[in-house]
Amino acid sequence: MEEKEKKGKSRKANRNREKESEWQERVVQIRRVTKVVKGGKKLSFRAIVVVGNERGQVGVGVGKASDVIGAVKKGVADAKKHLITVPLTKSNSLPHPSTGEATGARVMMRPAAPGTGVIAGGSVRTVLELAGVQNALAKQLGSNNPLNNARAAVDALSSLRTFADVAQERGIEIEKLYV
């Protein structure tokens, strides 16, 4: 009898932990895709999901399944596998301008003054918001494919560096960077 009560409590604790999870998930796109096989067309769903904790970590994932819920779950798992860490300034902006590329898509990002907000479109806005960026300007160049633009945004964010990172790579103190 006591063992059943303990199991019940642990299940409730796990459920509460999942609800209080620090990760936020946003579905960028759900598409119905088909595969032509011998017997006809096989339908499945593709979900593009962005996962982030709004404190400098973000990832983009893709999931495919025969139902939408399964595709979203797979997309979340894929996004958590491909997390990157984004260095943010004190004003929750980007440290410097950056560009990223993914296949045919290019994304240009620039830091913005406090109070500007995130000025970006589509999946790039979602990536920036879930990364925790509050003030930035972004422009999609080339392709308007949401998956490629999201991956280009992640590429641009992963190339960001802080003064401390640059000083450490060069083996000098931060003060000497300004001279």
mmCIF file of C-alpha atoms in Angstrom:
data_model
loop_
_atom_site.group_PDB
_atom_site.id
_atom_site.type_symbol
_atom_site.label_atom_id
_atom_site.label_comp_id
_atom_site.label_asym_id
_atom_site.label_seq_id
_atom_site.Cartn_x
_atom_site.Cartn_y
_atom_site.Cartn_z
ATOM 1 C CA MET A 1 0.000 0.000 0.000
ATOM 2 C CA GLU A 2 2.757 2.429 0.943
ATOM 3 C CA GLU A 3 4.678 1.665 -2.247
ATOM 4 C CA LYS A 4 1.691 2.687 -4.388
ATOM 5 C CA GLU A 5 1.435 6.004 -2.513
ATOM 6 C CA LYS A 6 5.153 6.684 -3.069
ATOM 7 C CA LYS A 7 4.820 5.973 -6.801
ATOM 8 C CA GLY A 8 1.809 8.277 -7.037
ATOM 9 C CA LYS A 9 3.703 11.112 -5.338
ATOM 10 C CA SER A 10 6.750 10.751 -7.586
ATOM 11 C CA ARG A 11 4.566 10.844 -10.701
ATOM 12 C CA LYS A 12 2.931 14.053 -9.504
ATOM 13 C CA ALA A 13 6.345 15.538 -8.751
ATOM 14 C CA ASN A 14 7.545 14.690 -12.275
ATOM 15 C CA ARG A 15 4.437 16.268 -13.785
ATOM 16 C CA ASN A 16 4.970 19.460 -11.780
ATOM 17 C CA ARG A 17 8.620 19.589 -12.833
ATOM 18 C CA GLU A 18 7.589 19.392 -16.484
ATOM 19 C CA LYS A 19 5.095 22.236 -16.036
ATOM 20 C CA GLU A 20 7.666 24.450 -14.312
ATOM 21 C CA SER A 21 10.242 23.729 -17.002
ATOM 22 C CA GLU A 22 12.413 26.685 -17.925
ATOM 23 C CA TRP A 23 12.207 25.818 -21.627
ATOM 24 C CA GLN A 24 9.681 27.476 -23.879
ATOM 25 C CA GLU A 25 8.641 25.866 -27.151
ATOM 26 C CA ARG A 26 7.174 27.619 -30.159
ATOM 27 C CA VAL A 27 6.026 25.890 -33.304
ATOM 28 C CA VAL A 28 7.114 27.948 -36.308
ATOM 29 C CA GLN A 29 5.494 25.843 -39.013
ATOM 30 C CA ILE A 30 3.535 22.631 -39.496
ATOM 31 C CA ARG A 31 3.420 21.216 -42.996
ATOM 32 C CA ARG A 32 1.675 18.193 -44.415
ATOM 33 C CA VAL A 33 4.190 16.358 -46.583
ATOM 34 C CA THR A 34 3.753 13.296 -48.783
ATOM 35 C CA LYS A 35 5.986 10.485 -49.870
ATOM 36 C CA VAL A 36 5.050 8.626 -53.033
ATOM 37 C CA VAL A 37 5.278 4.871 -52.480
ATOM 38 C CA LYS A 38 4.191 1.820 -54.482
ATOM 39 C CA GLY A 39 0.678 1.848 -53.040
ATOM 40 C CA GLY A 40 0.086 5.589 -53.483
ATOM 41 C CA LYS A 41 0.909 8.617 -51.333
ATOM 42 C CA LYS A 42 1.937 8.330 -47.686
ATOM 43 C CA LEU A 43 0.993 11.434 -45.662
ATOM 44 C CA SER A 44 3.064 12.725 -42.734
ATOM 45 C CA PHE A 45 3.598 16.013 -40.917
ATOM 46 C CA ARG A 46 6.746 18.124 -40.558
ATOM 47 C CA ALA A 47 7.014 20.503 -37.595
ATOM 48 C CA ILE A 48 9.642 23.234 -37.187
ATOM 49 C CA VAL A 49 10.078 24.011 -33.478
ATOM 50 C CA VAL A 50 12.190 26.626 -31.672
ATOM 51 C CA VAL A 51 13.114 25.938 -28.027
ATOM 52 C CA GLY A 52 14.704 28.493 -25.691
ATOM 53 C CA ASN A 53 14.973 29.525 -22.053
ATOM 54 C CA GLU A 54 15.006 33.322 -22.668
ATOM 55 C CA ARG A 55 18.340 33.481 -20.821
ATOM 56 C CA GLY A 56 20.766 32.924 -23.670
ATOM 57 C CA GLN A 57 20.075 29.385 -24.895
ATOM 58 C CA VAL A 58 18.111 28.565 -28.045
ATOM 59 C CA GLY A 59 17.788 25.730 -30.551
ATOM 60 C CA VAL A 60 15.909 24.925 -33.758
ATOM 61 C CA GLY A 61 14.598 21.442 -34.475
ATOM 62 C CA VAL A 62 12.582 19.564 -37.082
ATOM 63 C CA GLY A 63 10.345 16.570 -36.465
ATOM 64 C CA LYS A 64 8.394 14.344 -38.830
ATOM 65 C CA ALA A 65 5.641 11.934 -37.856
ATOM 66 C CA SER A 66 2.310 10.594 -39.069
ATOM 67 C CA ASP A 67 0.485 12.863 -36.584
ATOM 68 C CA VAL A 68 1.039 16.510 -35.614
ATOM 69 C CA ILE A 69 1.619 15.897 -31.887
ATOM 70 C CA GLY A 70 4.308 13.302 -32.603
ATOM 71 C CA ALA A 71 6.023 15.631 -35.075
ATOM 72 C CA VAL A 72 6.067 18.478 -32.530
ATOM 73 C CA LYS A 73 7.500 16.183 -29.819
ATOM 74 C CA LYS A 74 10.246 15.016 -32.175
ATOM 75 C CA GLY A 75 10.937 18.630 -33.159
ATOM 76 C CA VAL A 76 11.318 19.648 -29.493
ATOM 77 C CA ALA A 77 13.722 16.759 -28.861
ATOM 78 C CA ASP A 78 15.750 17.720 -31.959
ATOM 79 C CA ALA A 79 15.857 21.388 -30.915
ATOM 80 C CA LYS A 80 17.150 20.468 -27.437
ATOM 81 C CA LYS A 81 19.946 18.456 -29.081
ATOM 82 C CA HIS A 82 21.035 21.502 -31.107
ATOM 83 C CA LEU A 83 21.092 24.185 -28.389
ATOM 84 C CA ILE A 84 23.530 27.093 -28.625
ATOM 85 C CA THR A 85 24.507 29.674 -26.017
ATOM 86 C CA VAL A 86 24.086 33.336 -26.954
ATOM 87 C CA PRO A 87 26.180 36.021 -25.220
ATOM 88 C CA LEU A 88 23.872 38.900 -24.257
ATOM 89 C CA THR A 89 24.777 42.403 -23.083
ATOM 90 C CA LYS A 90 23.424 43.993 -19.893
ATOM 91 C CA SER A 91 20.571 45.561 -21.872
ATOM 92 C CA ASN A 92 19.631 42.122 -23.292
ATOM 93 C CA SER A 93 20.873 43.040 -26.737
ATOM 94 C CA LEU A 94 23.500 41.623 -29.077
ATOM 95 C CA PRO A 95 27.174 42.486 -28.454
ATOM 96 C CA HIS A 96 27.863 43.395 -32.119
ATOM 97 C CA PRO A 97 26.355 43.118 -35.630
ATOM 98 C CA SER A 98 26.367 39.648 -37.140
ATOM 99 C CA THR A 99 25.230 37.758 -40.226
ATOM 100 C CA GLY A 100 24.357 34.099 -40.603
ATOM 101 C CA GLU A 101 23.788 31.799 -43.541
ATOM 102 C CA ALA A 102 21.923 28.544 -44.042
ATOM 103 C CA THR A 103 21.574 27.221 -47.595
ATOM 104 C CA GLY A 104 19.785 30.008 -49.547
ATOM 105 C CA ALA A 105 18.902 32.173 -46.544
ATOM 106 C CA ARG A 106 20.953 34.998 -45.065
ATOM 107 C CA VAL A 107 20.043 36.858 -41.879
ATOM 108 C CA MET A 108 21.594 40.150 -40.809
ATOM 109 C CA MET A 109 21.346 41.156 -37.124
ATOM 110 C CA ARG A 110 22.297 44.375 -35.353
ATOM 111 C CA PRO A 111 22.119 45.458 -31.711
ATOM 112 C CA ALA A 112 19.524 48.104 -30.863
ATOM 113 C CA ALA A 113 19.110 50.737 -28.156
ATOM 114 C CA PRO A 114 17.177 49.785 -25.006
ATOM 115 C CA GLY A 115 13.437 50.111 -25.529
ATOM 116 C CA THR A 116 13.556 49.329 -29.245
ATOM 117 C CA GLY A 117 12.288 45.767 -28.939
ATOM 118 C CA VAL A 118 12.834 42.956 -31.411
ATOM 119 C CA ILE A 119 12.321 44.197 -34.949
ATOM 120 C CA ALA A 120 12.448 41.051 -37.057
ATOM 121 C CA GLY A 121 10.129 38.929 -39.107
ATOM 122 C CA GLY A 122 8.908 35.356 -39.053
ATOM 123 C CA SER A 123 11.040 32.627 -37.573
ATOM 124 C CA VAL A 124 13.964 35.008 -36.900
ATOM 125 C CA ARG A 125 11.813 36.931 -34.401
ATOM 126 C CA THR A 126 10.903 33.673 -32.652
ATOM 127 C CA VAL A 127 14.560 32.624 -32.399
ATOM 128 C CA LEU A 128 15.614 36.023 -30.994
ATOM 129 C CA GLU A 129 12.772 36.179 -28.460
ATOM 130 C CA LEU A 130 13.387 32.654 -27.141
ATOM 131 C CA ALA A 131 17.125 33.389 -26.919
ATOM 132 C CA GLY A 132 16.315 36.249 -24.543
ATOM 133 C CA VAL A 133 17.232 39.104 -26.876
ATOM 134 C CA GLN A 134 14.992 42.092 -26.112
ATOM 135 C CA ASN A 135 16.509 44.812 -28.314
ATOM 136 C CA ALA A 136 17.687 43.918 -31.816
ATOM 137 C CA LEU A 137 17.161 44.630 -35.504
ATOM 138 C CA ALA A 138 17.170 41.757 -38.006
ATOM 139 C CA LYS A 139 16.611 41.417 -41.721
ATOM 140 C CA GLN A 140 16.007 38.272 -43.751
ATOM 141 C CA LEU A 141 17.890 38.314 -47.051
ATOM 142 C CA GLY A 142 17.442 35.784 -49.841
ATOM 143 C CA SER A 143 15.124 32.900 -49.086
ATOM 144 C CA ASN A 144 11.860 33.236 -47.168
ATOM 145 C CA ASN A 145 11.854 29.574 -46.082
ATOM 146 C CA PRO A 146 11.135 29.548 -42.304
ATOM 147 C CA LEU A 147 13.434 26.594 -41.559
ATOM 148 C CA ASN A 148 16.426 28.043 -43.409
ATOM 149 C CA ASN A 149 15.850 31.501 -41.892
ATOM 150 C CA ALA A 150 15.662 30.044 -38.378
ATOM 151 C CA ARG A 151 18.879 28.097 -38.970
ATOM 152 C CA ALA A 152 20.560 31.219 -40.404
ATOM 153 C CA ALA A 153 19.484 33.163 -37.278
ATOM 154 C CA VAL A 154 21.017 30.459 -35.061
ATOM 155 C CA ASP A 155 24.198 30.619 -37.186
ATOM 156 C CA ALA A 156 24.374 34.402 -36.693
ATOM 157 C CA LEU A 157 23.804 34.088 -32.929
ATOM 158 C CA SER A 158 26.430 31.351 -32.585
ATOM 159 C CA SER A 159 29.078 33.598 -34.196
ATOM 160 C CA LEU A 160 28.641 36.329 -31.536
ATOM 161 C CA ARG A 161 31.545 36.979 -29.161
ATOM 162 C CA THR A 162 31.998 39.221 -26.129
ATOM 163 C CA PHE A 163 35.012 41.386 -25.282
ATOM 164 C CA ALA A 164 35.983 38.870 -22.604
ATOM 165 C CA ASP A 165 35.978 36.006 -25.150
ATOM 166 C CA VAL A 166 38.160 37.958 -27.591
ATOM 167 C CA ALA A 167 40.603 38.977 -24.851
ATOM 168 C CA GLN A 168 40.881 35.388 -23.634
ATOM 169 C CA GLU A 169 41.517 34.091 -27.190
ATOM 170 C CA ARG A 170 44.278 36.675 -27.694
ATOM 171 C CA GLY A 171 45.722 36.065 -24.234
ATOM 172 C CA ILE A 172 45.524 39.704 -23.114
ATOM 173 C CA GLU A 173 43.512 41.684 -20.569
ATOM 174 C CA ILE A 174 40.191 43.293 -21.526
ATOM 175 C CA GLU A 175 41.564 46.796 -20.870
ATOM 176 C CA LYS A 176 44.224 46.354 -23.572
ATOM 177 C CA LEU A 177 41.525 45.710 -26.209
ATOM 178 C CA TYR A 178 40.408 49.328 -25.985
ATOM 179 C CA VAL A 179 43.880 50.763 -26.622
#
